[in-house]
């Protein structure tokens, strides 16, 4: 009896081993490098949710179709803790141990700039959906982005304020220890002074990450004669700055940047942020077409309106999918396949994203438009106007 069972087990093992159903299928692994914990966890949550929503569609279709073959897809989601060193560690692990084909993220420039260096060194394509700092992609042929650049965003905001309010004197308050606000503050000041003259930024105040008391800087800004305050900070700092400014008597306009786009901004800021403007990538209120479909689906599944990070992540996932499919076939040699995906990404033209049309045409930064959003009295992000390159 014992010999009989042994024989049967051996037969079944051989049969399973030879069966096509047990043959090893190549799986496309896509890395998601996101701040699931740390200072901006809502950014990480939006990243993860959008990527998982995309994966639902891919699985429903039976995988990503390349030529006549469909490949299963797996997401490798890692937490970078909103720290530069963690983002680098996560990037290295996903490339050298998890065998990812392409990485989406990090989002914030503070993590995307150092992580991009690692991805480029390992010749692994990376798309940062949200990092607007030029250094994220500069001289890095394997690193791309799905958003516009700060050298574009800074002048957009400076031109908007000048034309909208006819102001001549501006103040800036920014985090000097973080790549994104520091870079954008510099681009804004240059653009503002190009328009309104040297010295027209009458207060240029800074603080350091995790500071929570801005009374000293805001008092100087109040006394500077500035007509408008530009604050290129993340949602967790926006509420503190705007509320403290109002408590100190500031009644003039406050204008922000795309880092204000989180749903948490108005939740934390309350009525203090109503009426404020900021430049960003899309406006949820009044959206139509594919953008509205995404918003409705995301809201039904996760219970709230997706912010710009989620929308840009969706576009980044779609860009990656298009590039993978455009390779015409995967060789199984990860180095060659990563090169093939990179080459296809650089050739993308007129990609119809839910945050706008993008063209790379041999470059790593897309040509696309910015949106000016006004926060309504109901705390909604409403479309105000579009500004194109």
Short mmCIF file of N, CA, C and O in Angstrom, two decimals, residues 7-117:
data_model
loop_
_atom_site.label_atom_id
_atom_site.label_comp_id
_atom_site.label_asym_id
_atom_site.label_seq_id
_atom_site.Cartn_x
_atom_site.Cartn_y
_atom_site.Cartn_z
N UNK A 7 4.18 5.73 -5.53
CA UNK A 7 4.17 5.73 -6.98
C UNK A 7 3.18 6.79 -7.51
O UNK A 7 3.49 7.56 -8.43
N UNK A 8 1.98 6.85 -6.87
CA UNK A 8 0.95 7.78 -7.32
C UNK A 8 1.40 9.23 -7.15
O UNK A 8 1.22 10.07 -8.03
N UNK A 9 2.03 9.52 -5.99
CA UNK A 9 2.52 10.88 -5.74
C UNK A 9 3.55 11.28 -6.78
O UNK A 9 3.54 12.40 -7.31
N UNK A 10 4.46 10.33 -7.12
CA UNK A 10 5.48 10.62 -8.13
C UNK A 10 4.86 10.91 -9.49
O UNK A 10 5.26 11.85 -10.20
N UNK A 11 3.87 10.12 -9.85
CA UNK A 11 3.20 10.31 -11.13
C UNK A 11 2.54 11.68 -11.20
O UNK A 11 2.65 12.42 -12.19
N UNK A 12 1.82 12.03 -10.08
CA UNK A 12 1.13 13.32 -10.06
C UNK A 12 2.13 14.48 -10.13
O UNK A 12 1.88 15.49 -10.81
N UNK A 13 3.24 14.34 -9.41
CA UNK A 13 4.26 15.39 -9.41
C UNK A 13 4.80 15.63 -10.80
O UNK A 13 4.96 16.76 -11.25
N UNK A 14 5.10 14.51 -11.53
CA UNK A 14 5.61 14.62 -12.91
C UNK A 14 4.57 15.24 -13.82
O UNK A 14 4.85 16.12 -14.64
N UNK A 15 3.30 14.82 -13.60
CA UNK A 15 2.23 15.34 -14.45
C UNK A 15 2.07 16.84 -14.27
O UNK A 15 1.94 17.61 -15.23
N UNK A 16 2.08 17.29 -12.99
CA UNK A 16 1.95 18.73 -12.74
C UNK A 16 3.14 19.50 -13.30
O UNK A 16 2.99 20.60 -13.83
N UNK A 17 4.31 18.89 -13.16
CA UNK A 17 5.52 19.59 -13.64
C UNK A 17 5.48 19.79 -15.14
O UNK A 17 5.97 20.80 -15.66
N UNK A 18 4.91 18.84 -15.86
CA UNK A 18 4.86 18.92 -17.32
C UNK A 18 3.66 19.71 -17.82
O UNK A 18 3.61 20.10 -18.98
N UNK A 19 2.67 19.92 -16.94
CA UNK A 19 1.47 20.62 -17.37
C UNK A 19 1.76 22.07 -17.68
O UNK A 19 2.44 22.74 -16.91
N UNK A 20 1.22 22.62 -18.81
CA UNK A 20 1.43 24.03 -19.13
C UNK A 20 0.93 24.95 -18.02
O UNK A 20 1.45 26.03 -17.83
N UNK A 21 -0.13 24.50 -17.32
CA UNK A 21 -0.70 25.34 -16.28
C UNK A 21 0.29 25.58 -15.15
O UNK A 21 0.20 26.56 -14.42
N UNK A 22 1.27 24.75 -15.01
CA UNK A 22 2.25 24.89 -13.93
C UNK A 22 3.56 25.48 -14.43
O UNK A 22 4.48 25.71 -13.67
N UNK A 23 3.62 25.63 -15.74
CA UNK A 23 4.83 26.26 -16.27
C UNK A 23 4.96 27.66 -15.70
O UNK A 23 3.98 28.36 -15.51
N UNK A 24 6.17 28.10 -15.42
CA UNK A 24 6.39 29.41 -14.81
C UNK A 24 6.06 30.53 -15.79
O UNK A 24 6.66 30.63 -16.85
N UNK A 25 5.09 31.37 -15.42
CA UNK A 25 4.70 32.49 -16.27
C UNK A 25 5.52 33.72 -15.90
O UNK A 25 5.64 34.06 -14.73
N UNK A 26 6.09 34.40 -16.88
CA UNK A 26 6.79 35.66 -16.54
C UNK A 26 5.80 36.68 -16.02
O UNK A 26 4.72 36.85 -16.59
N UNK A 27 6.12 37.32 -14.92
CA UNK A 27 5.24 38.31 -14.31
C UNK A 27 5.90 39.69 -14.37
O UNK A 27 7.08 39.84 -14.03
N UNK A 28 5.13 40.69 -14.81
CA UNK A 28 5.62 42.06 -14.84
C UNK A 28 5.45 42.64 -13.44
O UNK A 28 4.33 42.71 -12.92
N UNK A 29 6.55 43.04 -12.83
CA UNK A 29 6.49 43.63 -11.49
C UNK A 29 6.72 45.14 -11.61
O UNK A 29 7.71 45.58 -12.20
N UNK A 30 5.79 45.90 -11.04
CA UNK A 30 5.88 47.37 -11.06
C UNK A 30 6.04 47.85 -9.62
O UNK A 30 5.20 47.55 -8.76
N UNK A 31 7.11 48.58 -9.36
CA UNK A 31 7.35 49.09 -8.01
C UNK A 31 6.57 50.36 -7.73
O UNK A 31 6.44 51.23 -8.60
N UNK A 32 6.02 50.47 -6.52
CA UNK A 32 5.32 51.68 -6.08
C UNK A 32 6.06 52.20 -4.85
O UNK A 32 6.00 51.58 -3.78
N UNK A 33 6.76 53.31 -4.99
CA UNK A 33 7.60 53.89 -3.94
C UNK A 33 6.83 55.08 -3.35
O UNK A 33 6.81 56.17 -3.93
N UNK A 34 6.18 54.88 -2.18
CA UNK A 34 5.22 55.88 -1.70
C UNK A 34 5.39 56.18 -0.21
O UNK A 34 5.80 55.30 0.56
N UNK A 35 5.05 57.41 0.23
CA UNK A 35 5.12 57.77 1.65
C UNK A 35 3.88 57.32 2.41
O UNK A 35 3.01 58.14 2.72
N UNK A 36 3.81 56.05 2.72
CA UNK A 36 2.61 55.53 3.41
C UNK A 36 2.57 55.96 4.87
O UNK A 36 1.52 55.96 5.50
N UNK A 37 3.74 56.30 5.43
CA UNK A 37 3.81 56.86 6.78
C UNK A 37 4.68 58.12 6.71
O UNK A 37 5.17 58.48 5.64
N UNK A 38 4.87 58.78 7.84
CA UNK A 38 5.68 60.00 7.85
C UNK A 38 4.84 61.25 7.80
O UNK A 38 3.68 61.25 8.22
N UNK A 39 5.40 62.34 7.23
CA UNK A 39 4.73 63.65 7.27
C UNK A 39 3.51 63.75 6.38
O UNK A 39 2.59 64.52 6.67
N UNK A 40 3.49 63.04 5.25
CA UNK A 40 2.42 63.21 4.26
C UNK A 40 1.81 61.85 3.88
O UNK A 40 1.82 61.45 2.72
N UNK A 41 1.21 61.14 4.86
CA UNK A 41 0.66 59.81 4.57
C UNK A 41 -0.50 59.82 3.58
O UNK A 41 -0.74 58.81 2.90
N UNK A 42 -1.23 60.94 3.49
CA UNK A 42 -2.34 61.00 2.53
C UNK A 42 -1.82 60.93 1.09
O UNK A 42 -2.49 60.43 0.19
N UNK A 43 -0.61 61.44 0.88
CA UNK A 43 0.02 61.34 -0.44
C UNK A 43 0.29 59.87 -0.77
O UNK A 43 0.03 59.39 -1.88
N UNK A 44 0.78 59.14 0.23
CA UNK A 44 1.04 57.71 0.04
C UNK A 44 -0.24 56.93 -0.18
O UNK A 44 -0.30 56.03 -1.04
N UNK A 45 -1.27 57.29 0.56
CA UNK A 45 -2.55 56.59 0.42
C UNK A 45 -3.13 56.79 -0.98
O UNK A 45 -3.59 55.83 -1.62
N UNK A 46 -3.13 58.04 -1.46
CA UNK A 46 -3.64 58.31 -2.80
C UNK A 46 -2.86 57.58 -3.88
O UNK A 46 -3.42 57.10 -4.86
N UNK A 47 -1.55 57.48 -3.68
CA UNK A 47 -0.68 56.74 -4.62
C UNK A 47 -1.08 55.27 -4.67
O UNK A 47 -1.28 54.70 -5.75
N UNK A 48 -1.18 54.67 -3.49
CA UNK A 48 -1.51 53.24 -3.41
C UNK A 48 -2.90 52.96 -3.97
O UNK A 48 -3.08 52.02 -4.76
N UNK A 49 -3.88 53.77 -3.60
CA UNK A 49 -5.25 53.53 -4.05
C UNK A 49 -5.36 53.63 -5.58
O UNK A 49 -6.01 52.80 -6.21
N UNK A 50 -4.73 54.64 -6.16
CA UNK A 50 -4.81 54.82 -7.63
C UNK A 50 -4.13 53.64 -8.34
O UNK A 50 -4.64 53.14 -9.34
N UNK A 51 -2.98 53.20 -7.81
CA UNK A 51 -2.26 52.08 -8.44
C UNK A 51 -3.08 50.79 -8.34
O UNK A 51 -3.15 50.00 -9.29
N UNK A 52 -3.72 50.58 -7.20
CA UNK A 52 -4.53 49.37 -7.03
C UNK A 52 -5.77 49.40 -7.92
O UNK A 52 -6.22 48.36 -8.40
N UNK A 53 -6.33 50.60 -8.12
CA UNK A 53 -7.49 50.73 -9.01
C UNK A 53 -7.08 50.36 -10.44
O UNK A 53 -7.81 49.68 -11.16
N UNK A 54 -5.90 50.84 -10.84
CA UNK A 54 -5.37 50.50 -12.18
C UNK A 54 -5.16 48.99 -12.30
O UNK A 54 -5.49 48.38 -13.32
N UNK A 55 -4.64 48.37 -11.25
CA UNK A 55 -4.37 46.93 -11.29
C UNK A 55 -5.67 46.13 -11.45
O UNK A 55 -5.67 45.08 -12.10
N UNK A 56 -6.75 46.63 -10.86
CA UNK A 56 -8.05 45.96 -11.02
C UNK A 56 -8.40 45.83 -12.50
O UNK A 56 -8.86 44.77 -12.96
N UNK A 57 -8.20 46.90 -13.25
CA UNK A 57 -8.51 46.89 -14.70
C UNK A 57 -7.61 45.90 -15.44
O UNK A 57 -8.05 45.19 -16.34
N UNK A 58 -6.33 45.90 -15.07
CA UNK A 58 -5.38 45.01 -15.75
C UNK A 58 -5.74 43.55 -15.49
O UNK A 58 -5.73 42.71 -16.41
N UNK A 59 -6.06 43.24 -14.26
CA UNK A 59 -6.44 41.86 -13.93
C UNK A 59 -7.73 41.46 -14.63
O UNK A 59 -7.87 40.33 -15.10
N UNK A 60 -8.68 42.39 -14.70
CA UNK A 60 -9.95 42.10 -15.37
C UNK A 60 -9.73 41.80 -16.85
O UNK A 60 -10.48 41.03 -17.46
N UNK A 61 -8.68 42.41 -17.41
CA UNK A 61 -8.37 42.20 -18.83
C UNK A 61 -7.49 40.96 -19.03
O UNK A 61 -7.12 40.64 -20.17
N UNK A 62 -7.13 40.30 -17.95
CA UNK A 62 -6.29 39.10 -18.07
C UNK A 62 -4.80 39.41 -18.12
O UNK A 62 -4.00 38.55 -18.48
N UNK A 63 -4.41 40.64 -17.76
CA UNK A 63 -3.00 41.02 -17.78
C UNK A 63 -2.74 42.11 -18.82
O UNK A 63 -3.65 42.60 -19.48
N UNK A 64 -1.48 42.52 -18.93
CA UNK A 64 -1.09 43.50 -19.94
C UNK A 64 -0.81 42.76 -21.25
O UNK A 64 0.01 41.83 -21.29
N UNK A 65 -1.50 43.18 -22.30
CA UNK A 65 -1.31 42.53 -23.61
C UNK A 65 -0.13 43.16 -24.34
O UNK A 65 -0.07 44.37 -24.54
N UNK A 66 0.84 42.30 -24.69
CA UNK A 66 1.99 42.75 -25.49
C UNK A 66 2.04 41.85 -26.70
O UNK A 66 2.34 40.67 -26.60
N UNK A 67 1.72 42.43 -27.86
CA UNK A 67 1.56 41.59 -29.04
C UNK A 67 0.36 40.67 -28.82
O UNK A 67 -0.71 41.10 -28.41
N UNK A 68 0.57 39.38 -29.04
CA UNK A 68 -0.54 38.42 -28.87
C UNK A 68 -0.52 37.75 -27.51
O UNK A 68 -1.32 36.86 -27.23
N UNK A 69 0.40 38.18 -26.65
CA UNK A 69 0.54 37.52 -25.35
C UNK A 69 0.14 38.44 -24.22
O UNK A 69 0.38 39.65 -24.28
N UNK A 70 -0.46 37.86 -23.18
CA UNK A 70 -0.83 38.64 -22.00
C UNK A 70 0.04 38.23 -20.82
O UNK A 70 0.24 37.05 -20.56
N UNK A 71 0.54 39.26 -20.12
CA UNK A 71 1.44 39.01 -18.99
C UNK A 71 0.74 39.38 -17.67
O UNK A 71 0.16 40.47 -17.59
N UNK A 72 0.80 38.54 -16.67
CA UNK A 72 0.26 38.92 -15.36
C UNK A 72 1.09 40.05 -14.76
O UNK A 72 2.29 40.18 -15.07
N UNK A 73 0.46 40.85 -13.92
CA UNK A 73 1.14 42.01 -13.33
C UNK A 73 1.03 41.95 -11.81
O UNK A 73 0.00 41.56 -11.25
N UNK A 74 2.10 42.37 -11.18
CA UNK A 74 2.15 42.39 -9.72
C UNK A 74 2.70 43.73 -9.27
O UNK A 74 3.68 44.23 -9.84
N UNK A 75 2.06 44.36 -8.28
CA UNK A 75 2.58 45.61 -7.72
C UNK A 75 3.45 45.30 -6.50
O UNK A 75 3.07 44.50 -5.65
N UNK A 76 4.62 45.92 -6.45
CA UNK A 76 5.49 45.81 -5.27
C UNK A 76 5.42 47.17 -4.57
O UNK A 76 6.04 48.14 -4.99
N UNK A 77 4.59 47.26 -3.53
CA UNK A 77 4.34 48.54 -2.85
C UNK A 77 5.20 48.64 -1.60
O UNK A 77 5.14 47.78 -0.72
N UNK A 78 6.03 49.69 -1.54
CA UNK A 78 6.93 49.88 -0.40
C UNK A 78 6.76 51.28 0.18
O UNK A 78 6.52 52.25 -0.54
N UNK A 79 6.92 51.41 1.50
CA UNK A 79 6.79 52.67 2.23
C UNK A 79 8.15 53.37 2.32
O UNK A 79 9.09 52.81 2.89
N UNK A 80 8.23 54.60 1.80
CA UNK A 80 9.49 55.35 1.93
C UNK A 80 9.50 56.29 3.13
O UNK A 80 10.44 57.08 3.31
N UNK A 81 8.43 56.22 3.94
CA UNK A 81 8.34 56.97 5.21
C UNK A 81 8.50 58.48 5.03
O UNK A 81 8.77 59.18 5.98
N UNK A 82 8.37 58.94 3.81
CA UNK A 82 8.55 60.37 3.50
C UNK A 82 9.96 60.84 3.83
O UNK A 82 10.17 62.01 4.17
N UNK A 83 10.92 59.92 3.74
CA UNK A 83 12.32 60.25 4.03
C UNK A 83 13.18 59.95 2.80
O UNK A 83 12.98 58.93 2.14
N UNK A 84 14.17 60.81 2.56
CA UNK A 84 15.05 60.62 1.40
C UNK A 84 15.83 59.31 1.51
O UNK A 84 15.92 58.54 0.54
N UNK A 85 16.39 59.02 2.69
CA UNK A 85 17.20 57.82 2.83
C UNK A 85 16.36 56.54 2.68
O UNK A 85 16.83 55.54 2.13
N UNK A 86 15.11 56.59 3.15
CA UNK A 86 14.23 55.43 3.00
C UNK A 86 13.83 55.23 1.54
O UNK A 86 13.71 54.09 1.06
N UNK A 87 13.61 56.35 0.84
CA UNK A 87 13.25 56.25 -0.59
C UNK A 87 14.38 55.61 -1.39
O UNK A 87 14.14 54.81 -2.30
N UNK A 88 15.62 55.94 -1.06
CA UNK A 88 16.78 55.35 -1.71
C UNK A 88 16.87 53.85 -1.41
O UNK A 88 17.11 53.02 -2.30
N UNK A 89 16.67 53.51 -0.15
CA UNK A 89 16.73 52.10 0.27
C UNK A 89 15.65 51.27 -0.43
O UNK A 89 15.91 50.16 -0.92
N UNK A 90 14.44 51.82 -0.47
CA UNK A 90 13.32 51.14 -1.13
C UNK A 90 13.61 50.94 -2.62
O UNK A 90 13.38 49.86 -3.19
N UNK A 91 14.14 51.98 -3.25
CA UNK A 91 14.45 51.90 -4.69
C UNK A 91 15.47 50.80 -4.97
O UNK A 91 15.29 49.98 -5.89
N UNK A 92 16.51 50.77 -4.18
CA UNK A 92 17.57 49.76 -4.36
C UNK A 92 17.01 48.35 -4.19
O UNK A 92 17.30 47.45 -4.99
N UNK A 93 16.19 48.17 -3.16
CA UNK A 93 15.60 46.84 -2.91
C UNK A 93 14.70 46.40 -4.07
O UNK A 93 14.80 45.25 -4.54
N UNK A 94 13.85 47.29 -4.52
CA UNK A 94 12.92 46.89 -5.57
C UNK A 94 13.64 46.54 -6.87
O UNK A 94 13.22 45.66 -7.61
N UNK A 95 14.74 47.26 -7.14
CA UNK A 95 15.48 47.00 -8.39
C UNK A 95 16.33 45.74 -8.29
O UNK A 95 16.35 44.91 -9.21
N UNK A 96 17.04 45.57 -7.17
CA UNK A 96 18.03 44.47 -7.09
C UNK A 96 17.46 43.18 -6.52
O UNK A 96 18.01 42.11 -6.76
N UNK A 97 16.38 43.26 -5.73
CA UNK A 97 15.83 42.05 -5.12
C UNK A 97 14.46 41.66 -5.67
O UNK A 97 14.16 40.48 -5.82
N UNK A 98 13.63 42.67 -5.95
CA UNK A 98 12.26 42.37 -6.39
C UNK A 98 12.11 42.30 -7.91
O UNK A 98 11.04 41.94 -8.40
N UNK A 99 13.18 42.65 -8.64
CA UNK A 99 13.18 42.55 -10.11
C UNK A 99 12.04 43.32 -10.77
O UNK A 99 11.35 42.80 -11.67
N UNK A 100 11.82 44.54 -10.33
CA UNK A 100 10.77 45.34 -10.97
C UNK A 100 11.21 45.73 -12.37
O UNK A 100 12.39 45.90 -12.66
N UNK A 101 10.20 45.90 -13.25
CA UNK A 101 10.48 46.35 -14.62
C UNK A 101 10.55 47.87 -14.66
O UNK A 101 11.36 48.45 -15.39
N UNK A 102 9.70 48.53 -13.86
CA UNK A 102 9.63 49.99 -13.83
C UNK A 102 9.14 50.40 -12.45
O UNK A 102 8.42 49.63 -11.79
N UNK A 103 9.52 51.60 -12.01
CA UNK A 103 9.08 52.08 -10.70
C UNK A 103 8.24 53.35 -10.86
O UNK A 103 8.61 54.25 -11.62
N UNK A 104 7.14 53.43 -10.11
CA UNK A 104 6.30 54.63 -10.06
C UNK A 104 6.54 55.28 -8.70
O UNK A 104 6.36 54.64 -7.67
N UNK A 105 6.91 56.57 -8.70
CA UNK A 105 7.27 57.26 -7.47
C UNK A 105 8.77 57.34 -7.35
O UNK A 105 9.48 56.83 -8.23
N UNK A 106 9.26 57.99 -6.26
CA UNK A 106 8.50 58.67 -5.22
C UNK A 106 7.76 59.92 -5.74
O UNK A 106 7.99 60.36 -6.86
N UNK A 107 6.92 60.45 -4.86
CA UNK A 107 6.09 61.60 -5.24
C UNK A 107 6.77 62.92 -4.94
O UNK A 107 6.97 63.74 -5.84
N UNK A 108 7.10 63.17 -3.67
CA UNK A 108 7.70 64.45 -3.29
C UNK A 108 9.14 64.55 -3.79
O UNK A 108 9.87 63.55 -3.80
N UNK A 109 9.55 65.75 -4.17
CA UNK A 109 10.90 65.94 -4.73
C UNK A 109 11.98 65.54 -3.73
O UNK A 109 13.05 65.07 -4.12
N UNK A 110 11.71 65.73 -2.43
CA UNK A 110 12.69 65.40 -1.41
C UNK A 110 13.11 63.94 -1.49
O UNK A 110 14.24 63.57 -1.19
N UNK A 111 12.18 63.07 -1.90
CA UNK A 111 12.50 61.65 -2.08
C UNK A 111 12.79 61.31 -3.55
O UNK A 111 13.61 60.44 -3.85
N UNK A 112 12.10 61.99 -4.46
CA UNK A 112 12.24 61.65 -5.88
C UNK A 112 13.63 62.00 -6.43
O UNK A 112 14.16 61.29 -7.28
N UNK A 113 14.21 63.10 -5.94
CA UNK A 113 15.53 63.51 -6.45
C UNK A 113 16.60 62.46 -6.12
O UNK A 113 17.30 61.98 -7.02
N UNK A 114 16.76 62.05 -4.84
CA UNK A 114 17.78 61.02 -4.56
C UNK A 114 17.41 59.64 -5.12
O UNK A 114 18.29 58.91 -5.59
N UNK A 115 16.14 59.28 -5.08
CA UNK A 115 15.73 57.96 -5.60
C UNK A 115 15.96 57.89 -7.11
O UNK A 115 16.32 56.84 -7.65
N UNK A 116 15.74 59.02 -7.79
CA UNK A 116 15.96 59.05 -9.24
C UNK A 116 17.40 58.76 -9.61
O UNK A 116 17.68 58.15 -10.64
N UNK A 117 18.33 59.20 -8.76
CA UNK A 117 19.74 58.91 -9.01
C UNK A 117 20.03 57.41 -8.96
O UNK A 117 20.80 56.88 -9.78
#
